Amino acid sequence: MSFEPIRCYTSADIKALQQTRTDEVVFLDLVSLESVRVARESYAVLRELLVPRNWLCGDLDLLSLVAGVSLELHKINHDLLPRFLVQEVKLDGDVLEALLVLKNSAIALLDLAKEIKEEIDDVDEDLISCKVERLGMSLLDTANLVLISDANIDSLQERVRALVGPIDALLAAPFVFHSE
């Protein structure tokens, strides 16, 4: 018995699966997503579809890793970086706590990059893990600049401003699971 997989090229394709009503075995083949940003929502939708049904998706673990990257970047962009850019910021308890969280997020991104690299079969198709790794190192360097050296708030703010663009670019980057 042979089953033709349902191919998904975008988050809209994944959302459209919610309308599929079948008790048959369904194989899902994730080909790509339009951006890393949509991976969190796409994972949540797909997970809800797979669990109660007889559906299979070999790319679910990889999607969960990319969703983890999306989640960390969202947290950094919306919860952490703005705390460092306020006018009268001081290197006190709140900022130091945020730097520790930033360091933990950087380490999480480095771990996710490594896992993504291991999960992708074809290194030529891996356009994301190197970017995640590079950004993770930049974030770790930025946090350590203050946490374990004598850097001041001005140098921290300069580094943080330089990180906003790469974070936005990574969130906007398309993700290819595999070519057809």
PDB file of C-alpha atoms in Angstrom:
ATOM      1  CA  MET A   1       0.000   0.000   0.000  1.00  0.00           C
ATOM      2  CA  SER A   2       1.462   3.378  -1.009  1.00  0.00           C
ATOM      3  CA  PHE A   3       0.468   6.741   0.371  1.00  0.00           C
ATOM      4  CA  GLU A   4       1.120  10.028  -1.356  1.00  0.00           C
ATOM      5  CA  PRO A   5       2.169  12.574   1.275  1.00  0.00           C
ATOM      6  CA  ILE A   6       0.487  15.931   1.659  1.00  0.00           C
ATOM      7  CA  ARG A   7       3.171  18.551   1.035  1.00  0.00           C
ATOM      8  CA  CYS A   8       3.217  21.817   2.981  1.00  0.00           C
ATOM      9  CA  TYR A   9       5.140  24.792   1.628  1.00  0.00           C
ATOM     10  CA  THR A  10       3.817  27.564   3.895  1.00  0.00           C
ATOM     11  CA  SER A  11       2.132  28.132   7.227  1.00  0.00           C
ATOM     12  CA  ALA A  12      -1.107  28.649   5.266  1.00  0.00           C
ATOM     13  CA  ASP A  13      -0.808  25.068   3.962  1.00  0.00           C
ATOM     14  CA  ILE A  14      -0.460  23.842   7.544  1.00  0.00           C
ATOM     15  CA  LYS A  15      -3.456  25.900   8.697  1.00  0.00           C
ATOM     16  CA  ALA A  16      -5.511  24.576   5.772  1.00  0.00           C
ATOM     17  CA  LEU A  17      -5.000  21.054   7.123  1.00  0.00           C
ATOM     18  CA  GLN A  18      -7.379  21.955   9.946  1.00  0.00           C
ATOM     19  CA  GLN A  19     -10.202  21.596   7.425  1.00  0.00           C
ATOM     20  CA  THR A  20      -9.137  18.071   6.445  1.00  0.00           C
ATOM     21  CA  ARG A  21     -11.519  15.440   7.782  1.00  0.00           C
ATOM     22  CA  THR A  22     -10.336  11.878   7.372  1.00  0.00           C
ATOM     23  CA  ASP A  23      -9.808   8.803   9.506  1.00  0.00           C
ATOM     24  CA  GLU A  24      -7.234   7.441   7.080  1.00  0.00           C
ATOM     25  CA  VAL A  25      -3.501   7.485   7.664  1.00  0.00           C
ATOM     26  CA  VAL A  26      -2.086  10.777   6.387  1.00  0.00           C
ATOM     27  CA  PHE A  27       1.596  11.453   5.803  1.00  0.00           C
ATOM     28  CA  LEU A  28       2.627  15.087   5.982  1.00  0.00           C
ATOM     29  CA  ASP A  29       5.743  16.304   4.227  1.00  0.00           C
ATOM     30  CA  LEU A  30       6.957  19.721   5.354  1.00  0.00           C
ATOM     31  CA  VAL A  31       8.926  21.270   2.512  1.00  0.00           C
ATOM     32  CA  SER A  32       9.337  24.852   3.691  1.00  0.00           C
ATOM     33  CA  LEU A  33       7.998  27.737   5.752  1.00  0.00           C
ATOM     34  CA  GLU A  34       7.931  31.320   4.576  1.00  0.00           C
ATOM     35  CA  SER A  35       9.767  32.474   7.717  1.00  0.00           C
ATOM     36  CA  VAL A  36      11.220  31.329  11.020  1.00  0.00           C
ATOM     37  CA  ARG A  37       8.733  33.700  12.689  1.00  0.00           C
ATOM     38  CA  VAL A  38       5.730  31.490  11.767  1.00  0.00           C
ATOM     39  CA  ALA A  39       7.323  28.266  13.029  1.00  0.00           C
ATOM     40  CA  ARG A  40       5.867  28.596  16.551  1.00  0.00           C
ATOM     41  CA  GLU A  41       2.287  28.864  15.372  1.00  0.00           C
ATOM     42  CA  SER A  42       2.798  26.243  12.658  1.00  0.00           C
ATOM     43  CA  TYR A  43       4.153  23.789  15.217  1.00  0.00           C
ATOM     44  CA  ALA A  44       1.201  24.397  17.548  1.00  0.00           C
ATOM     45  CA  VAL A  45      -1.323  23.841  14.737  1.00  0.00           C
ATOM     46  CA  LEU A  46       0.419  20.732  13.430  1.00  0.00           C
ATOM     47  CA  ARG A  47       0.840  19.203  16.883  1.00  0.00           C
ATOM     48  CA  GLU A  48      -2.899  19.604  17.528  1.00  0.00           C
ATOM     49  CA  LEU A  49      -3.650  17.856  14.229  1.00  0.00           C
ATOM     50  CA  LEU A  50      -1.280  14.932  14.657  1.00  0.00           C
ATOM     51  CA  VAL A  51      -2.006  13.834  18.202  1.00  0.00           C
ATOM     52  CA  PRO A  52      -5.680  12.794  17.984  1.00  0.00           C
ATOM     53  CA  ARG A  53      -5.490  11.553  14.399  1.00  0.00           C
ATOM     54  CA  ASN A  54      -3.739   8.864  12.499  1.00  0.00           C
ATOM     55  CA  TRP A  55      -1.375  11.359  10.883  1.00  0.00           C
ATOM     56  CA  LEU A  56       2.390  11.142  10.584  1.00  0.00           C
ATOM     57  CA  CYS A  57       4.996  13.841  10.024  1.00  0.00           C
ATOM     58  CA  GLY A  58       8.681  13.015   9.951  1.00  0.00           C
ATOM     59  CA  ASP A  59       9.591  16.705  10.142  1.00  0.00           C
ATOM     60  CA  LEU A  60       7.777  17.476  13.401  1.00  0.00           C
ATOM     61  CA  ASP A  61      10.937  17.347  15.525  1.00  0.00           C
ATOM     62  CA  LEU A  62      12.771  19.694  13.167  1.00  0.00           C
ATOM     63  CA  LEU A  63       9.772  22.031  13.165  1.00  0.00           C
ATOM     64  CA  SER A  64       9.816  22.023  16.980  1.00  0.00           C
ATOM     65  CA  LEU A  65      13.485  23.081  16.933  1.00  0.00           C
ATOM     66  CA  VAL A  66      12.790  25.955  14.531  1.00  0.00           C
ATOM     67  CA  ALA A  67       9.785  26.907  16.680  1.00  0.00           C
ATOM     68  CA  GLY A  68      12.162  27.004  19.653  1.00  0.00           C
ATOM     69  CA  VAL A  69      14.416  29.412  17.758  1.00  0.00           C
ATOM     70  CA  SER A  70      11.399  31.565  16.923  1.00  0.00           C
ATOM     71  CA  LEU A  71      10.307  31.589  20.560  1.00  0.00           C
ATOM     72  CA  GLU A  72      13.759  32.552  21.869  1.00  0.00           C
ATOM     73  CA  LEU A  73      14.130  35.327  19.281  1.00  0.00           C
ATOM     74  CA  HIS A  74      10.679  36.677  20.091  1.00  0.00           C
ATOM     75  CA  LYS A  75      11.511  36.724  23.808  1.00  0.00           C
ATOM     76  CA  ILE A  76      14.844  38.461  23.173  1.00  0.00           C
ATOM     77  CA  ASN A  77      13.365  41.009  20.766  1.00  0.00           C
ATOM     78  CA  HIS A  78      10.277  41.910  22.790  1.00  0.00           C
ATOM     79  CA  ASP A  79      11.170  41.247  26.419  1.00  0.00           C
ATOM     80  CA  LEU A  80      14.923  41.684  26.798  1.00  0.00           C
ATOM     81  CA  LEU A  81      16.456  44.091  24.289  1.00  0.00           C
ATOM     82  CA  PRO A  82      14.005  46.938  25.022  1.00  0.00           C
ATOM     83  CA  ARG A  83      15.064  46.828  28.694  1.00  0.00           C
ATOM     84  CA  PHE A  84      18.619  47.727  27.672  1.00  0.00           C
ATOM     85  CA  LEU A  85      17.657  50.599  25.390  1.00  0.00           C
ATOM     86  CA  VAL A  86      15.677  52.868  27.715  1.00  0.00           C
ATOM     87  CA  GLN A  87      17.154  56.331  28.193  1.00  0.00           C
ATOM     88  CA  GLU A  88      18.115  56.133  31.870  1.00  0.00           C
ATOM     89  CA  VAL A  89      19.080  52.463  32.127  1.00  0.00           C
ATOM     90  CA  LYS A  90      21.523  51.553  34.894  1.00  0.00           C
ATOM     91  CA  LEU A  91      23.550  48.428  35.440  1.00  0.00           C
ATOM     92  CA  ASP A  92      21.577  47.349  38.477  1.00  0.00           C
ATOM     93  CA  GLY A  93      19.589  44.274  39.528  1.00  0.00           C
ATOM     94  CA  ASP A  94      16.930  44.405  36.789  1.00  0.00           C
ATOM     95  CA  VAL A  95      19.404  44.911  33.966  1.00  0.00           C
ATOM     96  CA  LEU A  96      21.807  42.312  35.333  1.00  0.00           C
ATOM     97  CA  GLU A  97      18.916  39.865  35.631  1.00  0.00           C
ATOM     98  CA  ALA A  98      17.934  40.585  32.014  1.00  0.00           C
ATOM     99  CA  LEU A  99      21.560  40.000  30.968  1.00  0.00           C
ATOM    100  CA  LEU A 100      21.529  36.608  32.683  1.00  0.00           C
ATOM    101  CA  VAL A 101      18.314  35.721  30.842  1.00  0.00           C
ATOM    102  CA  LEU A 102      19.912  36.958  27.586  1.00  0.00           C
ATOM    103  CA  LYS A 103      22.919  34.728  28.252  1.00  0.00           C
ATOM    104  CA  ASN A 104      20.621  31.739  28.856  1.00  0.00           C
ATOM    105  CA  SER A 105      18.738  32.493  25.627  1.00  0.00           C
ATOM    106  CA  ALA A 106      22.032  32.719  23.738  1.00  0.00           C
ATOM    107  CA  ILE A 107      23.062  29.314  25.075  1.00  0.00           C
ATOM    108  CA  ALA A 108      19.639  27.913  24.128  1.00  0.00           C
ATOM    109  CA  LEU A 109      20.061  29.267  20.576  1.00  0.00           C
ATOM    110  CA  LEU A 110      23.509  27.671  20.300  1.00  0.00           C
ATOM    111  CA  ASP A 111      22.058  24.331  21.419  1.00  0.00           C
ATOM    112  CA  LEU A 112      19.140  24.661  18.984  1.00  0.00           C
ATOM    113  CA  ALA A 113      21.545  25.473  16.128  1.00  0.00           C
ATOM    114  CA  LYS A 114      23.507  22.315  16.886  1.00  0.00           C
ATOM    115  CA  GLU A 115      20.347  20.184  17.004  1.00  0.00           C
ATOM    116  CA  ILE A 116      19.014  21.688  13.759  1.00  0.00           C
ATOM    117  CA  LYS A 117      22.339  20.954  12.075  1.00  0.00           C
ATOM    118  CA  GLU A 118      22.137  17.317  13.239  1.00  0.00           C
ATOM    119  CA  GLU A 119      18.506  16.971  12.145  1.00  0.00           C
ATOM    120  CA  ILE A 120      18.930  18.281   8.586  1.00  0.00           C
ATOM    121  CA  ASP A 121      20.056  15.564   6.196  1.00  0.00           C
ATOM    122  CA  ASP A 122      21.579  17.763   3.518  1.00  0.00           C
ATOM    123  CA  VAL A 123      24.060  20.373   4.753  1.00  0.00           C
ATOM    124  CA  ASP A 124      23.619  22.306   1.508  1.00  0.00           C
ATOM    125  CA  GLU A 125      19.995  22.954   2.492  1.00  0.00           C
ATOM    126  CA  ASP A 126      20.889  24.154   5.997  1.00  0.00           C
ATOM    127  CA  LEU A 127      20.643  27.908   5.646  1.00  0.00           C
ATOM    128  CA  ILE A 128      19.473  28.567   9.197  1.00  0.00           C
ATOM    129  CA  SER A 129      21.651  26.775  11.753  1.00  0.00           C
ATOM    130  CA  CYS A 130      24.756  28.823  10.880  1.00  0.00           C
ATOM    131  CA  LYS A 131      22.782  32.059  11.236  1.00  0.00           C
ATOM    132  CA  VAL A 132      21.314  30.899  14.554  1.00  0.00           C
ATOM    133  CA  GLU A 133      24.779  29.907  15.774  1.00  0.00           C
ATOM    134  CA  ARG A 134      26.312  33.237  14.731  1.00  0.00           C
ATOM    135  CA  LEU A 135      23.520  35.187  16.416  1.00  0.00           C
ATOM    136  CA  GLY A 136      23.761  33.020  19.540  1.00  0.00           C
ATOM    137  CA  MET A 137      27.489  33.785  19.777  1.00  0.00           C
ATOM    138  CA  SER A 138      26.852  37.525  19.335  1.00  0.00           C
ATOM    139  CA  LEU A 139      24.205  37.467  22.060  1.00  0.00           C
ATOM    140  CA  LEU A 140      26.482  35.498  24.384  1.00  0.00           C
ATOM    141  CA  ASP A 141      29.363  37.920  23.746  1.00  0.00           C
ATOM    142  CA  THR A 142      27.048  40.863  24.426  1.00  0.00           C
ATOM    143  CA  ALA A 143      25.840  39.422  27.730  1.00  0.00           C
ATOM    144  CA  ASN A 144      29.345  38.438  28.810  1.00  0.00           C
ATOM    145  CA  LEU A 145      30.645  41.880  27.865  1.00  0.00           C
ATOM    146  CA  VAL A 146      28.881  43.232  30.940  1.00  0.00           C
ATOM    147  CA  LEU A 147      28.530  40.160  33.157  1.00  0.00           C
ATOM    148  CA  ILE A 148      32.201  39.168  33.239  1.00  0.00           C
ATOM    149  CA  SER A 149      34.041  42.289  32.142  1.00  0.00           C
ATOM    150  CA  ASP A 150      33.997  45.945  33.026  1.00  0.00           C
ATOM    151  CA  ALA A 151      31.964  47.223  30.069  1.00  0.00           C
ATOM    152  CA  ASN A 152      29.669  50.167  30.641  1.00  0.00           C
ATOM    153  CA  ILE A 153      26.053  50.769  29.685  1.00  0.00           C
ATOM    154  CA  ASP A 154      26.995  52.713  26.542  1.00  0.00           C
ATOM    155  CA  SER A 155      28.910  49.788  25.064  1.00  0.00           C
ATOM    156  CA  LEU A 156      26.037  47.448  26.003  1.00  0.00           C
ATOM    157  CA  GLN A 157      23.486  49.688  24.276  1.00  0.00           C
ATOM    158  CA  GLU A 158      25.679  49.960  21.183  1.00  0.00           C
ATOM    159  CA  ARG A 159      25.944  46.162  20.936  1.00  0.00           C
ATOM    160  CA  VAL A 160      22.205  45.707  21.572  1.00  0.00           C
ATOM    161  CA  ARG A 161      21.284  48.166  18.798  1.00  0.00           C
ATOM    162  CA  ALA A 162      23.521  46.213  16.425  1.00  0.00           C
ATOM    163  CA  LEU A 163      21.652  42.978  17.264  1.00  0.00           C
ATOM    164  CA  VAL A 164      18.153  44.177  16.348  1.00  0.00           C
ATOM    165  CA  GLY A 165      18.720  43.900  12.574  1.00  0.00           C
ATOM    166  CA  PRO A 166      20.161  40.363  12.605  1.00  0.00           C
ATOM    167  CA  ILE A 167      17.369  39.151  14.902  1.00  0.00           C
ATOM    168  CA  ASP A 168      14.704  40.611  12.601  1.00  0.00           C
ATOM    169  CA  ALA A 169      16.468  39.154   9.547  1.00  0.00           C
ATOM    170  CA  LEU A 170      16.587  35.687  11.089  1.00  0.00           C
ATOM    171  CA  LEU A 171      12.910  35.836  12.055  1.00  0.00           C
ATOM    172  CA  ALA A 172      12.064  36.832   8.464  1.00  0.00           C
ATOM    173  CA  ALA A 173      14.279  34.153   6.879  1.00  0.00           C
ATOM    174  CA  PRO A 174      12.502  31.316   5.082  1.00  0.00           C
ATOM    175  CA  PHE A 175      13.123  27.799   6.348  1.00  0.00           C
ATOM    176  CA  VAL A 176      13.560  24.834   3.998  1.00  0.00           C
ATOM    177  CA  PHE A 177      13.072  21.384   5.491  1.00  0.00           C
ATOM    178  CA  HIS A 178      14.256  19.690   2.319  1.00  0.00           C
ATOM    179  CA  SER A 179      14.093  20.176  -1.411  1.00  0.00           C
ATOM    180  CA  GLU A 180      11.749  18.071  -3.470  1.00  0.00           C
TER     181      GLU A 180
END
